[in-house]
Amino acid sequence: MTDLDRIFEIKKEMGEELLILAHHYQSDDIIKTADFVGDSLKLAQYAQQNKSAKYIVFCGVYFMSETADILTEDWQKVLQPAITAGCPMADMADKEQAEKAWEVITEELGCDIVPITYVNSKAEIKAFCGRHGGTTVTSGNAVKVVDWGIKQNKVILFLPDRNLGRNTAYDLGIPLENMAEYDPKTESLEYSCGKDDVKIVLWKGYCHVHHKITVKHIEDARRIHPDAQVIVHPECQFEIAQAADGKGSTEYLINQVKNGEKGSKWIIGTEHNLVKRLKDTYTDKEIYILDTSSVCTNMNRTNPQNLLETLEDIQKGNFEKQVKVDKAVAEDALKSLETMLSLV
Ligand code: 13P
Ligand code: SF4
């Protein structure tokens, strides 16, 4: 019997007690086992709404499992099969660095700040935002949430993804010259406009998978497939987002292809598992990956073997792979997540 066969058997045995969630970047094998597949926004909403599963097995990366733990009830346990699968971008901001940034920005700009953190962040950063009247954001609701931030009439501190922050703020009419950058390594602020004209401070963090996509990738792809549409995830750099025909969250990328005309051609700048699945699903369209090296090794750490081990552990009462956020951190982080969820 294969690991997958045994996973399906256990799913049957456990029924509604067990919920398997998977992010779109997971491998096909993992996607087959999932009760629900989504982007980070949909998965967070789904976890919050589910009131029947005692065990939620999250096939994704650590910040997603933490979010699910914060949004679920105390009697629900969140477990992550690849417990060491983190997100290098989320690790680019910690609580001490955020407190220091607050001090530097307040001192230098003499302004009020509203912090907005991408959900791709540590729970302690979400808690920092919750304590300071801020919120979380995902790529799927970035326009709505950053617009909310603009309406607070304060300077937005957007962390940890500089690219998502810049792409979204620009779409909402904030010129590039009114965007400052904060470098947590040097604890310094860089900006070219007057102090009073800074509208948003972008944390110098990035996702290496999307950040390394270049304009040359787009130029080369357009040369080979001149009649294709190039669409990219907003974690790509500003120049890439501008050079593409469209940009948006994982959900947006999927919908563009799904709703595209028969025979249409798509070149997609995001994680390879998703692009491969779109290619296999929408065989009436031509689908290519923009950069073949777009692989998130962390997302790819989950496999049928560690998923099966996790399910067997649950049945034995072993919760070694449980993701549990400290209670005080979870309380503050919940405030920022709830603000976001009330906006979408
Ligand atoms: P989504 O918010 O689009 O699901 O993206 C999550 C992610 O990790 C992208 O790199
Ligand atoms: Fe993090 Fe990038 Fe991987 Fe998404 S693709 S989990 S942002 S490293």
PDB file of N, CA and C in Angstrom, residues 58-116:
ATOM      1  N   PHE A  58      -1.920  21.365   8.227  1.00  0.00           N
ATOM      2  CA  PHE A  58      -1.657  22.461   7.290  1.00  0.00           C
ATOM      3  C   PHE A  58      -0.459  22.132   6.410  1.00  0.00           C
ATOM      4  N   CYS A  59      -0.717  21.953   5.126  1.00  0.00           N
ATOM      5  CA  CYS A  59       0.361  21.684   4.181  1.00  0.00           C
ATOM      6  C   CYS A  59       0.742  23.027   3.559  1.00  0.00           C
ATOM      7  N   GLY A  60       1.737  23.640   4.133  1.00  0.00           N
ATOM      8  CA  GLY A  60       2.153  24.967   3.701  1.00  0.00           C
ATOM      9  C   GLY A  60       3.394  25.338   4.469  1.00  0.00           C
ATOM     10  N   VAL A  61       3.530  26.612   4.804  1.00  0.00           N
ATOM     11  CA  VAL A  61       4.705  27.034   5.569  1.00  0.00           C
ATOM     12  C   VAL A  61       4.272  27.618   6.910  1.00  0.00           C
ATOM     13  N   TYR A  62       5.269  27.837   7.791  1.00  0.00           N
ATOM     14  CA  TYR A  62       5.007  28.086   9.204  1.00  0.00           C
ATOM     15  C   TYR A  62       4.056  29.256   9.480  1.00  0.00           C
ATOM     16  N   PHE A  63       4.241  30.390   8.744  1.00  0.00           N
ATOM     17  CA  PHE A  63       3.388  31.532   9.081  1.00  0.00           C
ATOM     18  C   PHE A  63       1.916  31.206   8.799  1.00  0.00           C
ATOM     19  N   MET A  64       1.662  30.334   7.841  1.00  0.00           N
ATOM     20  CA  MET A  64       0.279  29.963   7.507  1.00  0.00           C
ATOM     21  C   MET A  64      -0.319  29.106   8.631  1.00  0.00           C
ATOM     22  N   SER A  65       0.497  28.190   9.152  1.00  0.00           N
ATOM     23  CA  SER A  65       0.008  27.345  10.253  1.00  0.00           C
ATOM     24  C   SER A  65      -0.213  28.196  11.505  1.00  0.00           C
ATOM     25  N   GLU A  66       0.686  29.152  11.734  1.00  0.00           N
ATOM     26  CA  GLU A  66       0.498  30.044  12.894  1.00  0.00           C
ATOM     27  C   GLU A  66      -0.817  30.807  12.751  1.00  0.00           C
ATOM     28  N   THR A  67      -1.078  31.323  11.543  1.00  0.00           N
ATOM     29  CA  THR A  67      -2.314  32.085  11.310  1.00  0.00           C
ATOM     30  C   THR A  67      -3.529  31.199  11.576  1.00  0.00           C
ATOM     31  N   ALA A  68      -3.466  29.954  11.078  1.00  0.00           N
ATOM     32  CA  ALA A  68      -4.589  29.036  11.306  1.00  0.00           C
ATOM     33  C   ALA A  68      -4.770  28.798  12.807  1.00  0.00           C
ATOM     34  N   ASP A  69      -3.669  28.654  13.539  1.00  0.00           N
ATOM     35  CA  ASP A  69      -3.783  28.421  14.983  1.00  0.00           C
ATOM     36  C   ASP A  69      -4.440  29.627  15.677  1.00  0.00           C
ATOM     37  N   ILE A  70      -4.043  30.820  15.261  1.00  0.00           N
ATOM     38  CA  ILE A  70      -4.594  32.042  15.884  1.00  0.00           C
ATOM     39  C   ILE A  70      -6.097  32.156  15.603  1.00  0.00           C
ATOM     40  N   LEU A  71      -6.495  31.757  14.405  1.00  0.00           N
ATOM     41  CA  LEU A  71      -7.898  31.957  13.992  1.00  0.00           C
ATOM     42  C   LEU A  71      -8.830  30.829  14.429  1.00  0.00           C
ATOM     43  N   THR A  72      -8.278  29.729  14.911  1.00  0.00           N
ATOM     44  CA  THR A  72      -9.142  28.601  15.291  1.00  0.00           C
ATOM     45  C   THR A  72      -9.359  28.584  16.799  1.00  0.00           C
ATOM     46  N   GLU A  73     -10.253  27.685  17.230  1.00  0.00           N
ATOM     47  CA  GLU A  73     -10.610  27.600  18.656  1.00  0.00           C
ATOM     48  C   GLU A  73      -9.511  26.873  19.430  1.00  0.00           C
ATOM     49  N   ASP A  74      -9.520  27.079  20.759  1.00  0.00           N
ATOM     50  CA  ASP A  74      -8.496  26.447  21.609  1.00  0.00           C
ATOM     51  C   ASP A  74      -8.513  24.918  21.511  1.00  0.00           C
ATOM     52  N   TRP A  75      -9.716  24.339  21.266  1.00  0.00           N
ATOM     53  CA  TRP A  75      -9.799  22.871  21.226  1.00  0.00           C
ATOM     54  C   TRP A  75      -9.351  22.298  19.874  1.00  0.00           C
ATOM     55  N   GLN A  76      -9.033  23.164  18.931  1.00  0.00           N
ATOM     56  CA  GLN A  76      -8.572  22.692  17.611  1.00  0.00           C
ATOM     57  C   GLN A  76      -7.039  22.751  17.556  1.00  0.00           C
ATOM     58  N   LYS A  77      -6.442  21.666  17.106  1.00  0.00           N
ATOM     59  CA  LYS A  77      -4.974  21.623  17.018  1.00  0.00           C
ATOM     60  C   LYS A  77      -4.539  21.765  15.571  1.00  0.00           C
ATOM     61  N   VAL A  78      -3.555  22.637  15.337  1.00  0.00           N
ATOM     62  CA  VAL A  78      -3.010  22.790  13.978  1.00  0.00           C
ATOM     63  C   VAL A  78      -1.664  22.070  13.934  1.00  0.00           C
ATOM     64  N   LEU A  79      -1.493  21.216  12.950  1.00  0.00           N
ATOM     65  CA  LEU A  79      -0.221  20.488  12.815  1.00  0.00           C
ATOM     66  C   LEU A  79       0.348  20.722  11.422  1.00  0.00           C
ATOM     67  N   GLN A  80       1.675  20.751  11.351  1.00  0.00           N
ATOM     68  CA  GLN A  80       2.324  20.985  10.046  1.00  0.00           C
ATOM     69  C   GLN A  80       3.267  19.810   9.750  1.00  0.00           C
ATOM     70  N   PRO A  81       2.969  19.027   8.698  1.00  0.00           N
ATOM     71  CA  PRO A  81       3.801  17.838   8.416  1.00  0.00           C
ATOM     72  C   PRO A  81       5.288  18.153   8.253  1.00  0.00           C
ATOM     73  N   ALA A  82       5.602  19.232   7.512  1.00  0.00           N
ATOM     74  CA  ALA A  82       7.021  19.612   7.371  1.00  0.00           C
ATOM     75  C   ALA A  82       7.239  20.746   8.361  1.00  0.00           C
ATOM     76  N   ILE A  83       7.487  20.381   9.587  1.00  0.00           N
ATOM     77  CA  ILE A  83       7.477  21.378  10.669  1.00  0.00           C
ATOM     78  C   ILE A  83       8.580  22.438  10.512  1.00  0.00           C
ATOM     79  N   THR A  84       9.648  22.109   9.765  1.00  0.00           N
ATOM     80  CA  THR A  84      10.723  23.096   9.585  1.00  0.00           C
ATOM     81  C   THR A  84      10.509  23.984   8.354  1.00  0.00           C
ATOM     82  N   ALA A  85       9.389  23.809   7.659  1.00  0.00           N
ATOM     83  CA  ALA A  85       9.153  24.619   6.451  1.00  0.00           C
ATOM     84  C   ALA A  85       8.729  26.028   6.860  1.00  0.00           C
ATOM     85  N   GLY A  86       9.654  26.953   6.699  1.00  0.00           N
ATOM     86  CA  GLY A  86       9.357  28.353   7.046  1.00  0.00           C
ATOM     87  C   GLY A  86       9.264  29.184   5.784  1.00  0.00           C
ATOM     88  N   CYS A  87       9.260  30.497   5.953  1.00  0.00           N
ATOM     89  CA  CYS A  87       9.265  31.388   4.798  1.00  0.00           C
ATOM     90  C   CYS A  87      10.394  32.391   5.042  1.00  0.00           C
ATOM     91  N   PRO A  88      11.456  32.345   4.214  1.00  0.00           N
ATOM     92  CA  PRO A  88      12.593  33.246   4.431  1.00  0.00           C
ATOM     93  C   PRO A  88      12.177  34.716   4.481  1.00  0.00           C
ATOM     94  N   MET A  89      11.141  35.099   3.741  1.00  0.00           N
ATOM     95  CA  MET A  89      10.713  36.498   3.805  1.00  0.00           C
ATOM     96  C   MET A  89      10.115  36.821   5.181  1.00  0.00           C
ATOM     97  N   ALA A  90       9.317  35.911   5.716  1.00  0.00           N
ATOM     98  CA  ALA A  90       8.723  36.141   7.038  1.00  0.00           C
ATOM     99  C   ALA A  90       9.830  36.317   8.089  1.00  0.00           C
ATOM    100  N   ASP A  91      10.944  35.622   7.872  1.00  0.00           N
ATOM    101  CA  ASP A  91      12.054  35.701   8.830  1.00  0.00           C
ATOM    102  C   ASP A  91      12.846  37.004   8.710  1.00  0.00           C
ATOM    103  N   MET A  92      12.493  37.847   7.744  1.00  0.00           N
ATOM    104  CA  MET A  92      13.229  39.113   7.567  1.00  0.00           C
ATOM    105  C   MET A  92      12.734  40.223   8.492  1.00  0.00           C
ATOM    106  N   ALA A  93      11.761  39.942   9.340  1.00  0.00           N
ATOM    107  CA  ALA A  93      11.308  40.960  10.308  1.00  0.00           C
ATOM    108  C   ALA A  93      10.967  40.287  11.627  1.00  0.00           C
ATOM    109  N   ASP A  94      11.577  40.741  12.717  1.00  0.00           N
ATOM    110  CA  ASP A  94      11.166  40.244  14.025  1.00  0.00           C
ATOM    111  C   ASP A  94      10.707  41.411  14.904  1.00  0.00           C
ATOM    112  N   LYS A  95      10.198  41.057  16.082  1.00  0.00           N
ATOM    113  CA  LYS A  95       9.559  42.052  16.955  1.00  0.00           C
ATOM    114  C   LYS A  95      10.531  43.172  17.355  1.00  0.00           C
ATOM    115  N   GLU A  96      11.752  42.785  17.714  1.00  0.00           N
ATOM    116  CA  GLU A  96      12.724  43.790  18.157  1.00  0.00           C
ATOM    117  C   GLU A  96      13.034  44.765  17.015  1.00  0.00           C
ATOM    118  N   GLN A  97      13.199  44.220  15.823  1.00  0.00           N
ATOM    119  CA  GLN A  97      13.479  45.083  14.660  1.00  0.00           C
ATOM    120  C   GLN A  97      12.301  46.018  14.379  1.00  0.00           C
ATOM    121  N   ALA A  98      11.087  45.496  14.535  1.00  0.00           N
ATOM    122  CA  ALA A  98       9.906  46.327  14.266  1.00  0.00           C
ATOM    123  C   ALA A  98       9.790  47.455  15.294  1.00  0.00           C
ATOM    124  N   GLU A  99      10.066  47.141  16.563  1.00  0.00           N
ATOM    125  CA  GLU A  99      10.011  48.179  17.617  1.00  0.00           C
ATOM    126  C   GLU A  99      11.065  49.258  17.325  1.00  0.00           C
ATOM    127  N   LYS A 100      12.243  48.813  16.892  1.00  0.00           N
ATOM    128  CA  LYS A 100      13.315  49.766  16.572  1.00  0.00           C
ATOM    129  C   LYS A 100      12.899  50.650  15.385  1.00  0.00           C
ATOM    130  N   ALA A 101      12.298  50.039  14.376  1.00  0.00           N
ATOM    131  CA  ALA A 101      11.865  50.805  13.197  1.00  0.00           C
ATOM    132  C   ALA A 101      10.859  51.877  13.609  1.00  0.00           C
ATOM    133  N   TRP A 102       9.962  51.498  14.506  1.00  0.00           N
ATOM    134  CA  TRP A 102       8.934  52.433  14.994  1.00  0.00           C
ATOM    135  C   TRP A 102       9.613  53.672  15.593  1.00  0.00           C
ATOM    136  N   GLU A 103      10.653  53.389  16.403  1.00  0.00           N
ATOM    137  CA  GLU A 103      11.391  54.461  17.081  1.00  0.00           C
ATOM    138  C   GLU A 103      12.081  55.375  16.051  1.00  0.00           C
ATOM    139  N   VAL A 104      12.778  54.732  15.079  1.00  0.00           N
ATOM    140  CA  VAL A 104      13.537  55.494  14.072  1.00  0.00           C
ATOM    141  C   VAL A 104      12.597  56.351  13.223  1.00  0.00           C
ATOM    142  N   ILE A 105      11.486  55.749  12.777  1.00  0.00           N
ATOM    143  CA  ILE A 105      10.557  56.478  11.891  1.00  0.00           C
ATOM    144  C   ILE A 105       9.892  57.630  12.655  1.00  0.00           C
ATOM    145  N   THR A 106       9.460  57.359  13.858  1.00  0.00           N
ATOM    146  CA  THR A 106       8.789  58.401  14.645  1.00  0.00           C
ATOM    147  C   THR A 106       9.747  59.565  14.877  1.00  0.00           C
ATOM    148  N   GLU A 107      10.981  59.230  15.243  1.00  0.00           N
ATOM    149  CA  GLU A 107      11.970  60.266  15.544  1.00  0.00           C
ATOM    150  C   GLU A 107      12.315  61.086  14.289  1.00  0.00           C
ATOM    151  N   GLU A 108      12.515  60.362  13.179  1.00  0.00           N
ATOM    152  CA  GLU A 108      12.962  61.054  11.974  1.00  0.00           C
ATOM    153  C   GLU A 108      11.848  61.800  11.242  1.00  0.00           C
ATOM    154  N   LEU A 109      10.675  61.181  11.151  1.00  0.00           N
ATOM    155  CA  LEU A 109       9.591  61.829  10.392  1.00  0.00           C
ATOM    156  C   LEU A 109       8.616  62.588  11.297  1.00  0.00           C
ATOM    157  N   GLY A 110       8.662  62.314  12.579  1.00  0.00           N
ATOM    158  CA  GLY A 110       7.763  62.981  13.530  1.00  0.00           C
ATOM    159  C   GLY A 110       6.297  62.792  13.150  1.00  0.00           C
ATOM    160  N   CYS A 111       5.956  61.537  12.751  1.00  0.00           N
ATOM    161  CA  CYS A 111       4.590  61.305  12.250  1.00  0.00           C
ATOM    162  C   CYS A 111       3.897  60.198  13.035  1.00  0.00           C
ATOM    163  N   ASP A 112       2.578  60.073  12.816  1.00  0.00           N
ATOM    164  CA  ASP A 112       1.853  58.917  13.354  1.00  0.00           C
ATOM    165  C   ASP A 112       1.975  57.794  12.323  1.00  0.00           C
ATOM    166  N   ILE A 113       2.033  56.567  12.831  1.00  0.00           N
ATOM    167  CA  ILE A 113       2.260  55.423  11.923  1.00  0.00           C
ATOM    168  C   ILE A 113       1.116  54.420  12.044  1.00  0.00           C
ATOM    169  N   VAL A 114       0.713  53.843  10.909  1.00  0.00           N
ATOM    170  CA  VAL A 114      -0.190  52.689  10.957  1.00  0.00           C
ATOM    171  C   VAL A 114       0.568  51.512  10.323  1.00  0.00           C
ATOM    172  N   PRO A 115       0.808  50.436  11.112  1.00  0.00           N
ATOM    173  CA  PRO A 115       1.568  49.308  10.551  1.00  0.00           C
ATOM    174  C   PRO A 115       0.663  48.295   9.838  1.00  0.00           C
ATOM    175  N   ILE A 116       1.119  47.856   8.699  1.00  0.00           N
ATOM    176  CA  ILE A 116       0.390  46.822   7.934  1.00  0.00           C
ATOM    177  C   ILE A 116       1.396  45.728   7.598  1.00  0.00           C
TER     178      ILE A 116
END
